[in-house]
mmCIF file of C-alpha atoms and ligand atoms in Angstrom:
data_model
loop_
_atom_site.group_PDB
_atom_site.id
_atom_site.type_symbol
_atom_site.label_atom_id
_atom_site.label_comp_id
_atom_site.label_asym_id
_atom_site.label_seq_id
_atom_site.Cartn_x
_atom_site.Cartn_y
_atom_site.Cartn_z
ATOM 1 C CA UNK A 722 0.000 0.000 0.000
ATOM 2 C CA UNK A 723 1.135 3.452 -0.448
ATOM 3 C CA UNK A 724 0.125 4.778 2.764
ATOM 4 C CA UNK A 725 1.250 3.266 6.149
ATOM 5 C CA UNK A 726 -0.751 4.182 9.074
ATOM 6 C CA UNK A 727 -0.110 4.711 12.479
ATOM 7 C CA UNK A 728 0.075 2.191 15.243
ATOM 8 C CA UNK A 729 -0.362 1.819 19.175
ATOM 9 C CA UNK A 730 2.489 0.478 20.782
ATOM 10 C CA UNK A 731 1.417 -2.293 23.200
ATOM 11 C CA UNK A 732 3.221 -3.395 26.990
ATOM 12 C CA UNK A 733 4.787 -6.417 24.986
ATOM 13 C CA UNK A 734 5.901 -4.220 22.022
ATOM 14 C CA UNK A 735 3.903 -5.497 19.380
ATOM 15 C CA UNK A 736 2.373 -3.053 17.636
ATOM 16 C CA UNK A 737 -1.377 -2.331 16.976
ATOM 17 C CA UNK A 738 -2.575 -0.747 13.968
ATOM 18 C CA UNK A 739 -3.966 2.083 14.932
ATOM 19 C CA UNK A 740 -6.981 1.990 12.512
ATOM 20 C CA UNK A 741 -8.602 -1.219 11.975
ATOM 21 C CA UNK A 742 -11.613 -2.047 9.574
ATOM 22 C CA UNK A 743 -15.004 -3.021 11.664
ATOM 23 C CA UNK A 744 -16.946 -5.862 10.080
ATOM 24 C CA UNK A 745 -20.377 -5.381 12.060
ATOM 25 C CA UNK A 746 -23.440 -6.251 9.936
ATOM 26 C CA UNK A 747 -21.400 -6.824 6.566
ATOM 27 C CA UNK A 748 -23.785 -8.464 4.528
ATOM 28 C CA UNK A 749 -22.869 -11.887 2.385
ATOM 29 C CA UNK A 750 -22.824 -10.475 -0.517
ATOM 30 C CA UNK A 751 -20.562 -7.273 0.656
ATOM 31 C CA UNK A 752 -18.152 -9.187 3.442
ATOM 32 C CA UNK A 753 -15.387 -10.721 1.159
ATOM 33 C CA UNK A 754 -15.271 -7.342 -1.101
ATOM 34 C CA UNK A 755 -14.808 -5.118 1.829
ATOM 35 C CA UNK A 756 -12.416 -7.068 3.434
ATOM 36 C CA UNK A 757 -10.631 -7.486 0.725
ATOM 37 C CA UNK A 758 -10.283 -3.725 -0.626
ATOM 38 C CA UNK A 759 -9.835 -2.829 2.923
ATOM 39 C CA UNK A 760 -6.574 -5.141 2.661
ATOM 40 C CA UNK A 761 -5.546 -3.447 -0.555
ATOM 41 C CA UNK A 762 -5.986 -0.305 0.661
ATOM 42 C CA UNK A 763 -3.533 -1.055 3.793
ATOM 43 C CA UNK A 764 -5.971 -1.562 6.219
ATOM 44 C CA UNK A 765 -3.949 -3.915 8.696
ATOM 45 C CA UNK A 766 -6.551 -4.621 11.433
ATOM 46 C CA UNK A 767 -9.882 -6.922 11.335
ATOM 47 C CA UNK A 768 -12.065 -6.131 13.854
ATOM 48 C CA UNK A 769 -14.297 -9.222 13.813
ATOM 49 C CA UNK A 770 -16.453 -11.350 16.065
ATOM 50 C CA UNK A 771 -18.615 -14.873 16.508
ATOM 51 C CA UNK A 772 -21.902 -12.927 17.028
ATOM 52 C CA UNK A 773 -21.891 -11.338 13.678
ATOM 53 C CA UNK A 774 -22.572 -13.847 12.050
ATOM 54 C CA UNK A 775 -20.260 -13.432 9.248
ATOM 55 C CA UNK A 776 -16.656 -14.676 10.008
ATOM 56 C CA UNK A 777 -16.882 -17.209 7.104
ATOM 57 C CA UNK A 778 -17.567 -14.259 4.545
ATOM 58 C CA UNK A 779 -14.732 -12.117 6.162
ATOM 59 C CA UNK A 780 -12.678 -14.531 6.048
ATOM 60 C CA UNK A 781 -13.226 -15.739 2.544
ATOM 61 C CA UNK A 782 -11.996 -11.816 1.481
ATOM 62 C CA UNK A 783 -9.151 -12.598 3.800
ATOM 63 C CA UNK A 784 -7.817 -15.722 2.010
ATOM 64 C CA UNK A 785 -8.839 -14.421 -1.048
ATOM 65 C CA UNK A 786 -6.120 -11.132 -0.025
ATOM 66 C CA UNK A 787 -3.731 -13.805 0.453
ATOM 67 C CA UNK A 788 -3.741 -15.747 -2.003
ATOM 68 C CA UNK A 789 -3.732 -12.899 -4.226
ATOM 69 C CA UNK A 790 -0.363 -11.846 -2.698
ATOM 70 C CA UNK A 791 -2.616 -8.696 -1.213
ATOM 71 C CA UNK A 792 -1.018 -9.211 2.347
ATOM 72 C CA UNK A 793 0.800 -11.558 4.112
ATOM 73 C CA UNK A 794 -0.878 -13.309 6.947
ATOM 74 C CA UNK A 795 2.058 -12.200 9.449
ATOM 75 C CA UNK A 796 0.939 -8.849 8.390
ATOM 76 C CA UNK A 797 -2.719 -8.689 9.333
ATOM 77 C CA UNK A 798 -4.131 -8.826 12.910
ATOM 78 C CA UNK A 799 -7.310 -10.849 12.866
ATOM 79 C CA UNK A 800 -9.411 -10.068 16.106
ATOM 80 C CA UNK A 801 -12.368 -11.783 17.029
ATOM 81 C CA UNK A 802 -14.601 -12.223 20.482
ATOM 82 C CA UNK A 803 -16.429 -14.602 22.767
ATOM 83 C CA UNK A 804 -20.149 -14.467 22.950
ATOM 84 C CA UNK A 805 -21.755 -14.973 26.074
ATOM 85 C CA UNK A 806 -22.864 -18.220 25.640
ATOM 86 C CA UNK A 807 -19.388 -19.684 25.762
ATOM 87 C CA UNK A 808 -18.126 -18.120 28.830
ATOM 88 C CA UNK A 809 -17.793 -21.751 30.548
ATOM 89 C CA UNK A 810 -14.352 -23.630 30.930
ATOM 90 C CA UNK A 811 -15.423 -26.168 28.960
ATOM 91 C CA UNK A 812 -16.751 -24.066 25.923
ATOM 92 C CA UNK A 813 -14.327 -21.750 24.683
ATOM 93 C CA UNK A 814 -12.186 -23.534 23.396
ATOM 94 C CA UNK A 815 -14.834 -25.108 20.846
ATOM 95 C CA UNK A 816 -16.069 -20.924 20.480
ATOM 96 C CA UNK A 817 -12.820 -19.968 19.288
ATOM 97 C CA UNK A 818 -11.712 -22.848 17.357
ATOM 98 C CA UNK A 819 -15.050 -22.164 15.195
ATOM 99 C CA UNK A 820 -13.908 -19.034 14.996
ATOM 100 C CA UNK A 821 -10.373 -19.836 13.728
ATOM 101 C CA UNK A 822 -11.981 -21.985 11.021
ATOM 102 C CA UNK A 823 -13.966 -19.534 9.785
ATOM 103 C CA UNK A 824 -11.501 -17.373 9.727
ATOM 104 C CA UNK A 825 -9.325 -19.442 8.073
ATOM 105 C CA UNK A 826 -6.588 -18.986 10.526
ATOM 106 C CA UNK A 827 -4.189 -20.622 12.623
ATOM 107 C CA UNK A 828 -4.124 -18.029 15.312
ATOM 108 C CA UNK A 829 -5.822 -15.096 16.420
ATOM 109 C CA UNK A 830 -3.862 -11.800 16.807
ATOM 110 C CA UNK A 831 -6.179 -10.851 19.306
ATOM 111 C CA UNK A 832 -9.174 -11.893 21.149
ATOM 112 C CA UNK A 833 -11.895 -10.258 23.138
ATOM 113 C CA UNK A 834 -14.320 -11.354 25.839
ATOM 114 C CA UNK A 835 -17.029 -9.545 23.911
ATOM 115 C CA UNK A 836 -19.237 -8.766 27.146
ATOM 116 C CA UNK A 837 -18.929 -9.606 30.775
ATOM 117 C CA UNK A 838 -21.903 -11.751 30.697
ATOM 118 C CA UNK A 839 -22.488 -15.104 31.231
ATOM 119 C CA UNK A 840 -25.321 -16.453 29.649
ATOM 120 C CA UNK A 841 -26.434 -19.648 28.913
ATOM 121 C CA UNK A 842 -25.362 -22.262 26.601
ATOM 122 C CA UNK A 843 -26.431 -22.450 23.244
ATOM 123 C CA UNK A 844 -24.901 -25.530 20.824
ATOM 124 C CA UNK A 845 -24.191 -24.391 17.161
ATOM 125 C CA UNK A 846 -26.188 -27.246 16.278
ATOM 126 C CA UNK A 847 -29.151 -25.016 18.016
ATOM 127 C CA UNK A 848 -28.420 -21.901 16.185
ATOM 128 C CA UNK A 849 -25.236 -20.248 15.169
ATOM 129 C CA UNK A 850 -24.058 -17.292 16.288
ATOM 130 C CA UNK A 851 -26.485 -17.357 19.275
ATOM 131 C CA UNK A 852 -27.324 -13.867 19.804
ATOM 132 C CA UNK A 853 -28.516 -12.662 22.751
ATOM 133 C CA UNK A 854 -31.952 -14.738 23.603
ATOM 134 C CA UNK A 855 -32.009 -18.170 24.569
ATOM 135 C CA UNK A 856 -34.982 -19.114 22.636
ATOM 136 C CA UNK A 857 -34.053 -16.577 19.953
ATOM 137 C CA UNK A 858 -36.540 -14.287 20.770
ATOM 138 C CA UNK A 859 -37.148 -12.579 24.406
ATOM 139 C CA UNK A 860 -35.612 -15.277 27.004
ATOM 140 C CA UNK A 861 -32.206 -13.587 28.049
ATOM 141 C CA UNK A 862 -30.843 -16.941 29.880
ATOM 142 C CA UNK A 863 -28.017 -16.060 32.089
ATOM 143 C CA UNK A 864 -25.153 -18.901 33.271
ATOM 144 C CA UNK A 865 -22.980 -19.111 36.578
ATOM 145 C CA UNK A 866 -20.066 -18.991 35.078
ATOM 146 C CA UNK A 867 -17.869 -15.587 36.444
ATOM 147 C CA UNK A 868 -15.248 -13.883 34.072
ATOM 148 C CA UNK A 869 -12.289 -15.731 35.621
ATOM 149 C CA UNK A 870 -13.141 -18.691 34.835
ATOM 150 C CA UNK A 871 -13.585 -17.872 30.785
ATOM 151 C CA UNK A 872 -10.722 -15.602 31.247
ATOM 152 C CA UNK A 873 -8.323 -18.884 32.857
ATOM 153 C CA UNK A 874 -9.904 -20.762 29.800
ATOM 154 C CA UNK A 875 -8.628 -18.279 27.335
ATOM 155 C CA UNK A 876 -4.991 -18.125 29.072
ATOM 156 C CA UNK A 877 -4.685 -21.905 28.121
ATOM 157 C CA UNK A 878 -5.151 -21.014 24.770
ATOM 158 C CA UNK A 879 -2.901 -18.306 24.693
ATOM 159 C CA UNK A 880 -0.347 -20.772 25.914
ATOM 160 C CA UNK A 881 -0.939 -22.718 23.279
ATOM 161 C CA UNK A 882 -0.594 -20.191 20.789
ATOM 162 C CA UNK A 883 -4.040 -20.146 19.294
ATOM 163 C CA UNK A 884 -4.066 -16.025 20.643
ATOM 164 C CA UNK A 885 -1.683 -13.686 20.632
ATOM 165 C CA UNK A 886 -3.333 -10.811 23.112
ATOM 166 C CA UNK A 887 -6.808 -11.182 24.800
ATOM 167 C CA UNK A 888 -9.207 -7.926 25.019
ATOM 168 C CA UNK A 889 -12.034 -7.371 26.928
ATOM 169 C CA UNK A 890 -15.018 -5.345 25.271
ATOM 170 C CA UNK A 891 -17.925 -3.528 27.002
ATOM 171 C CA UNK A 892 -15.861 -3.735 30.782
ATOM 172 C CA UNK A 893 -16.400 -0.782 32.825
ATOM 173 C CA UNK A 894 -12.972 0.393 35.148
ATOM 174 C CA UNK A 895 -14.247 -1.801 38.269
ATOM 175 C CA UNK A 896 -14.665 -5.234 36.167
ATOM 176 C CA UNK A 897 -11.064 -4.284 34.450
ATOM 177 C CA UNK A 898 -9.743 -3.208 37.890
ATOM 178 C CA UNK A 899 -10.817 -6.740 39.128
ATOM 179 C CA UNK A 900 -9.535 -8.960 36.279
ATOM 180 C CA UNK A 901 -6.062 -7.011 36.786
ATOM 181 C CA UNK A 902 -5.875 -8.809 39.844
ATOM 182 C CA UNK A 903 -5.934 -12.491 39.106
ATOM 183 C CA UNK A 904 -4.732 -12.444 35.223
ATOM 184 C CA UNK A 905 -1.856 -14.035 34.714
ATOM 185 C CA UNK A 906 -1.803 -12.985 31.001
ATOM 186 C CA UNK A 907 -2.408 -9.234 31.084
ATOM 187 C CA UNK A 908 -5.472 -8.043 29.097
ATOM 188 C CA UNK A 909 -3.526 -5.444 25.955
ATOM 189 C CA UNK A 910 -6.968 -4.005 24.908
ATOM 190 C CA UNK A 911 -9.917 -2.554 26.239
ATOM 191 C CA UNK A 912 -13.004 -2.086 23.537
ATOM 192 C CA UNK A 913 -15.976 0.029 24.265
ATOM 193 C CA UNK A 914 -17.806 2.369 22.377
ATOM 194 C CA UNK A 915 -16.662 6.268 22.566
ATOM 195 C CA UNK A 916 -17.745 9.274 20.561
ATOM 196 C CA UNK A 917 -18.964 12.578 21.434
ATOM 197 C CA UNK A 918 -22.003 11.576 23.143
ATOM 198 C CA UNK A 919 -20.161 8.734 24.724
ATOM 199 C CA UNK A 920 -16.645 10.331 25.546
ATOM 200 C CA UNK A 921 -15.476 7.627 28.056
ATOM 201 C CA UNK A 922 -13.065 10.154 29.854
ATOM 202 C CA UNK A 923 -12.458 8.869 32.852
ATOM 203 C CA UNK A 924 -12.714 4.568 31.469
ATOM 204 C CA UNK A 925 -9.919 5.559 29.177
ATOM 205 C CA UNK A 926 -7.711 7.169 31.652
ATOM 206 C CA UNK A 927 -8.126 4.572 33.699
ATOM 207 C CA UNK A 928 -7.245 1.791 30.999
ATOM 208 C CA UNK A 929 -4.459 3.368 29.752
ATOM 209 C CA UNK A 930 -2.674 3.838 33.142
ATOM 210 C CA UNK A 931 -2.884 -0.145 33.497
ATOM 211 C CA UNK A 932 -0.914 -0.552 30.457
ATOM 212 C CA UNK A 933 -3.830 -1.261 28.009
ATOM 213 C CA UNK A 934 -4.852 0.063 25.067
ATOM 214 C CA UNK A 935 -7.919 1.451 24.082
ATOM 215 C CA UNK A 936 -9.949 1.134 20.784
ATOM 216 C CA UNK A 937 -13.357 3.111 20.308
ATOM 217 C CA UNK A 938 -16.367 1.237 18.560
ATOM 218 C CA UNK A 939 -18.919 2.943 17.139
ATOM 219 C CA UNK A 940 -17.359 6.242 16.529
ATOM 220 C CA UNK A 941 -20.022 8.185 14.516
ATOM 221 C CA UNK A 942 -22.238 7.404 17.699
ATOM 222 C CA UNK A 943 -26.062 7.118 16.189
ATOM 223 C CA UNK A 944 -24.714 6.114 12.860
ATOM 224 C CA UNK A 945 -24.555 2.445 13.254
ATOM 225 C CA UNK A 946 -27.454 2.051 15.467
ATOM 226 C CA UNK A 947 -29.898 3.575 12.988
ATOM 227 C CA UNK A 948 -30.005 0.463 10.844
ATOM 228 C CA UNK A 949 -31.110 -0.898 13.803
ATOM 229 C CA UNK A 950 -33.717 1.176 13.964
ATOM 230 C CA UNK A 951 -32.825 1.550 17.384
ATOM 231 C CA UNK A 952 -35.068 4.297 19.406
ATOM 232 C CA UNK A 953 -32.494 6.087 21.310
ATOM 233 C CA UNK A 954 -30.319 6.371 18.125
ATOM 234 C CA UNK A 955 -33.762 7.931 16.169
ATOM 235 C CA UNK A 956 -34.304 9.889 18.567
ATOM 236 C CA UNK A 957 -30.258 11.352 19.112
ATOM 237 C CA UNK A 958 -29.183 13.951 16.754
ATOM 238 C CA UNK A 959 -26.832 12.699 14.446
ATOM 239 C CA UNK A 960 -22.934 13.609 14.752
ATOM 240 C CA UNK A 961 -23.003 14.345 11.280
ATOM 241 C CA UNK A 962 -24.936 17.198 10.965
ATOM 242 C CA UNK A 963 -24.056 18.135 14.973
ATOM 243 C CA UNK A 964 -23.209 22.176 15.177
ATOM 244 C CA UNK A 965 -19.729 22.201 16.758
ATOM 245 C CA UNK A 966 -18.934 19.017 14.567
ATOM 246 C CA UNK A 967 -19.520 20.689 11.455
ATOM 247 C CA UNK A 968 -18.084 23.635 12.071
ATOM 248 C CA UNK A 969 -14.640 21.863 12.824
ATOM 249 C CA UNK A 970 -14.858 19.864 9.599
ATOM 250 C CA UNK A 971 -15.663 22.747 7.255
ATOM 251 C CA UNK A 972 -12.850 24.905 8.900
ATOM 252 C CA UNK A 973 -10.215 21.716 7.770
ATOM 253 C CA UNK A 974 -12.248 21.311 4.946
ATOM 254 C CA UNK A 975 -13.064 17.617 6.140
ATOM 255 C CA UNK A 976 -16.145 15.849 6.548
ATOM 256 C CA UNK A 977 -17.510 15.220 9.882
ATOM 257 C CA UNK A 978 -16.791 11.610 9.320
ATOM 258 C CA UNK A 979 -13.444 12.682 9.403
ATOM 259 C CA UNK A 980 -13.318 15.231 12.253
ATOM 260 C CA UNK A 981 -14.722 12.114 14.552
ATOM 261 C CA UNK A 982 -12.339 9.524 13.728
ATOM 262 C CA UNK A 983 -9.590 12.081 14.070
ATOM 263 C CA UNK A 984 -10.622 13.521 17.429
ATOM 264 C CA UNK A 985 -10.651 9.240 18.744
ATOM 265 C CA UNK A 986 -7.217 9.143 16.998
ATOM 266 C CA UNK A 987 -5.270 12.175 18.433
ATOM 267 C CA UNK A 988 -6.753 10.545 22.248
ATOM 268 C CA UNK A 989 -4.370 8.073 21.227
ATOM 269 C CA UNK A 990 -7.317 5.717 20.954
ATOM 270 C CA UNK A 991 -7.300 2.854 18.054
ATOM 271 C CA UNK A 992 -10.510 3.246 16.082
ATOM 272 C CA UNK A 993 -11.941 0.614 13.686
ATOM 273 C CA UNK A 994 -14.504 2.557 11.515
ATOM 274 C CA UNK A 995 -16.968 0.045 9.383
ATOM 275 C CA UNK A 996 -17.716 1.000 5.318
ATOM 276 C CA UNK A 997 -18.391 -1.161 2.680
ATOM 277 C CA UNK A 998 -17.476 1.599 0.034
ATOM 278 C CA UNK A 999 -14.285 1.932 -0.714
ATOM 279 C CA UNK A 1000 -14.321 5.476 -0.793
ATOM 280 C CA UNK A 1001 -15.384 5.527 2.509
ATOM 281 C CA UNK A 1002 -12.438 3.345 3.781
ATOM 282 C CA UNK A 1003 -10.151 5.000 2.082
ATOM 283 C CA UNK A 1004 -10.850 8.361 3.773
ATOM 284 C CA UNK A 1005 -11.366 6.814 7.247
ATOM 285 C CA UNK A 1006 -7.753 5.138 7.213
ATOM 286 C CA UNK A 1007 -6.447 8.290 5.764
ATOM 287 C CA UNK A 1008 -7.595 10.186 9.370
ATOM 288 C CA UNK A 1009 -4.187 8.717 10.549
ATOM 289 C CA UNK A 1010 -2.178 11.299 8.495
ATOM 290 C CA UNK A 1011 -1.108 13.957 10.347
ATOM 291 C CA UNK A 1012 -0.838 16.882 7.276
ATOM 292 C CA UNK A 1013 -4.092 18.231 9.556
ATOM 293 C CA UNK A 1014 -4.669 17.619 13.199
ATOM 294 C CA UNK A 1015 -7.059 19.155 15.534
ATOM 295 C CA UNK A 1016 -6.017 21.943 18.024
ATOM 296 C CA UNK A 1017 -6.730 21.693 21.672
ATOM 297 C CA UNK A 1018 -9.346 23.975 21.542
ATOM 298 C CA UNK A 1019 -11.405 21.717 19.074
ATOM 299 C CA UNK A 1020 -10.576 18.663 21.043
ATOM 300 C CA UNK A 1021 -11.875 20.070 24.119
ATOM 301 C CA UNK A 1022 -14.912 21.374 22.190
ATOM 302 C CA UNK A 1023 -16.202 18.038 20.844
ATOM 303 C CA UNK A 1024 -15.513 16.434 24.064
ATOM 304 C CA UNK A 1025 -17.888 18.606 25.551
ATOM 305 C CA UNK A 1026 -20.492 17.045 23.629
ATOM 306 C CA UNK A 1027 -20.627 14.133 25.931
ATOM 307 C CA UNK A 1028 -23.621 13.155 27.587
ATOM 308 C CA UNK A 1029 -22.631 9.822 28.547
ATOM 309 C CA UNK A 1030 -25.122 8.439 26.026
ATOM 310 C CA UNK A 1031 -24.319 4.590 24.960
ATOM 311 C CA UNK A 1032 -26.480 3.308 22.375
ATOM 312 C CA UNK A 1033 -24.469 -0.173 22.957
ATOM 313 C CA UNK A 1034 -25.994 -0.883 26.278
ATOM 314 C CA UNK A 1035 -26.978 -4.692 27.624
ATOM 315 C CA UNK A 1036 -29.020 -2.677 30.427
ATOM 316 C CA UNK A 1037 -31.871 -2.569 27.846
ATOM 317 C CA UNK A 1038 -31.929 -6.212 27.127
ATOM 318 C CA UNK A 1039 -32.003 -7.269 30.284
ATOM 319 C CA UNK A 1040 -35.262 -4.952 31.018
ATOM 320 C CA UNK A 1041 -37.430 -7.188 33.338
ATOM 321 C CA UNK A 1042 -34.941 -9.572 33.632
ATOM 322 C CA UNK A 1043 -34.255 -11.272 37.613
ATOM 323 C CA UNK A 1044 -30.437 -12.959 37.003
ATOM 324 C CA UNK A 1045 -31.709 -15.827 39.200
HETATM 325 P P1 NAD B 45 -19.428 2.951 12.943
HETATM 326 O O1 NAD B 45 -19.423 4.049 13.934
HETATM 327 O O2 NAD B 45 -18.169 2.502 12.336
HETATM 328 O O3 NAD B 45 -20.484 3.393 11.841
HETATM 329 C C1 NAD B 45 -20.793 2.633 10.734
HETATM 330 C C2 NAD B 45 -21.766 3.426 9.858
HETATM 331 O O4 NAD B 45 -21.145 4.630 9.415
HETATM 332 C C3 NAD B 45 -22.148 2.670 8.606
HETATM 333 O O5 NAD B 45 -23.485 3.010 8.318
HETATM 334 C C4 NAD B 45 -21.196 3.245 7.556
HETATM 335 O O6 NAD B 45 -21.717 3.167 6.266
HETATM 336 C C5 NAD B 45 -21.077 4.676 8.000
HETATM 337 N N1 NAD B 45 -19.779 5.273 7.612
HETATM 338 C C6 NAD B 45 -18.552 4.705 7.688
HETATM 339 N N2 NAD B 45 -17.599 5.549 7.286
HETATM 340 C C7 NAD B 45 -18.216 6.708 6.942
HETATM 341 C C8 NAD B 45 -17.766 7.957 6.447
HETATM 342 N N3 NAD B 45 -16.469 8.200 6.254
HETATM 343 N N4 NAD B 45 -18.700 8.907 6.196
HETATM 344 C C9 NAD B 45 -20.006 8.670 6.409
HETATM 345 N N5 NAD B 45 -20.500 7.504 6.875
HETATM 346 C C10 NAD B 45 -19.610 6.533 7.147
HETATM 347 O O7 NAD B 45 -20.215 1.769 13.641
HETATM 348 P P2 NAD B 45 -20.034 0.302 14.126
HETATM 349 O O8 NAD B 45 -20.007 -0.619 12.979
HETATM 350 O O9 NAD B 45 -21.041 0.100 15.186
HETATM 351 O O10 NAD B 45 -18.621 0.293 14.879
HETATM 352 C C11 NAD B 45 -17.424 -0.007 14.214
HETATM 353 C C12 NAD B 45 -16.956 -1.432 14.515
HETATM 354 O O11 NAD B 45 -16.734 -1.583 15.906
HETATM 355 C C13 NAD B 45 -17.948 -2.537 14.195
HETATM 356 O O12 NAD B 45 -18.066 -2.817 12.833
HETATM 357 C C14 NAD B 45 -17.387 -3.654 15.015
HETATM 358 O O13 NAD B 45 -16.269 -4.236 14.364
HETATM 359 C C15 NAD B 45 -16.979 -2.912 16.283
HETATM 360 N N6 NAD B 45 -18.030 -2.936 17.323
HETATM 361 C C16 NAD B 45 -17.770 -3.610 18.476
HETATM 362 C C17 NAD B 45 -18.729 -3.697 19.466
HETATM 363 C C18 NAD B 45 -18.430 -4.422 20.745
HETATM 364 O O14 NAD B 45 -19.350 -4.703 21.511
HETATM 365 N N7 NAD B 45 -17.188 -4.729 21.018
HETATM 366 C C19 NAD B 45 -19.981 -3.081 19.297
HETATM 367 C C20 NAD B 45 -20.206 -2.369 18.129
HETATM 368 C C21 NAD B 45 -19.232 -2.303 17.157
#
């Protein structure tokens, strides 16, 4: 590629591109293309995961990269997570071997406990990925099973050498500040979704002075969440056409697209924006270049938009719901 972005430098060393390509709710039909011309465009990261349903389709871009002489696999870091349903000992290792062969991989670069729920068991014979009711409906099932235990089980695997880093995704500072204290491997990444609404101040602070680093999901906030057609995203204005947004992209002469990704960035946070158009990816990966950056001022200004809105939020599944 002719552009090489920046990377996050990680308490091992290894370094982790700094802006990855999401793969939430690629379609069939789009999956393989997308990964792929992600890959040619230098894209280095794929953010990936058992619950969307579409690892074999990523992964079939992936291979197809390869073969193609595209990328190497050394080159690429694959990511995928654990859904709830596979928190127990005895199930993760099946959860992320499925994963691997969807993939098409030998390893995973890096590999998050996707939420620090337990819920209850769901064979892929069943249904496949699980999602987040137990009769596929409106029964949110939970398990016993606590995040040591799935986090012990994933240590043997990193052992092994099926992962290279374990993540944890949707952990507030008290769940990370209590995994800290038993993990034997050390948890690189933290994953939760941050954007204006959602600035994660203090979480990210917090993360980073443990050692980990931090990647924002969801970074044009409502975006995602309107193909959903998720209330609270209808009903938030969107960061597109958001005042102090707007005016900060049209003084750089960037879109608002732009201005978001590059205000995650320059927090030092890895980002891993989702597009199917190329055009799109191409301009999201190009936020790394630093020929314009944001001043202080403009920073501080779109932080100010938070209002600790998460569209992301479990809380509103579990409505109703007594654990036991
Ligand atoms: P996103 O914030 O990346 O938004 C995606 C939407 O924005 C799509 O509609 C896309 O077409 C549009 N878009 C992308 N680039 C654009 C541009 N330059 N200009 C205008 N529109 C643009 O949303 P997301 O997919 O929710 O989050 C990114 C990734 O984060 C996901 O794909 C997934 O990999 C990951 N994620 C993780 C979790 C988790 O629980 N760990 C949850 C949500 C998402």
């Amino acid at each position: 590629p002719h552009y090489r972005e920046p990377t996050i430098i990680l308490f091992d060393g290894s370094q982790l591109p700094q802006i990855g390509a999401g793969t939430w709710k690629h379609s069939d039909e789009i999956a393989p293309k997308a990964i792929y011309t992600s890959l040619q465009l230098g894209y280095r990261l794929l953010d990936g995961a058992c619950d969307y349903g579409n690892e074999k389709v990523c992964g079939e871009g992936l291979r197809r990269a390869i073969a193609d002489g595209v990328v190497k696999r050394e080159d690429v870091w694959v990511a995928s997570k654990l859904w709830q349903t596979f928190h127990a000992m005895e199930h993760v290792r099946a959860a992320v071997q499925k994963s691997l062969e969807d993939w098409g991989v030998e390893y995973f670069d890096l590999y998050y406990i996707h939420f620090p729920i337990s819920l209850a068991y769901v064979p892929f014979e069943t249904r496949y990925p699980p999602g987040w009711y137990y009769d596929g409906e409106s029964e949110v099932r939970h398990s016993r099973v606590p995040i040591r235990e799935t986090w012990e089980a994933l240590e043997e695997l990193v052992d092994e050498g099926l992962i290279r880093h374990l993540g944890v995704s949707n952990f507030n500072s008290a769940l990370l500040m209590d995994l800290l204290k038993y993990a034997r491997v050390k948890p690189a990444i933290l994953q939760i979704e941050i954007h204006p609404y959602n600035a994660q101040l203090r979480a990210v602070d917090y993360a980073q002075s443990q050692g980990l680093a931090v990647t924002a999901y969801s970074s044009f906030g409502p975006q995602s969440f309107l193909e959903l057609k998720m209330s609270k995203a209808l009903h938030a204005p969107s960061l597109f056409m958001q005042p102090v947004v707007t005016q900060i992209a049209d003084a750089h002469n960037k879109t608002q697209a732009e201005v978001l990704l590059k205000w995650a960035v320059q927090r030092g946070l890895a980002v891993v924006p989702k597009a199917d158009d190329v055009r799109l990816q191409e301009l999201n990966l190009r936020v790394g270049e630093t020929s314009w950056m944001l001043s202080e001022e403009e920073m501080e200004r779109i932080s100010g938009l938070d209002m600790h809105l998460r569209f992301n939020d479990p809380a509103d599944e579990f409505e109703g719901c007594h654990i036991f």
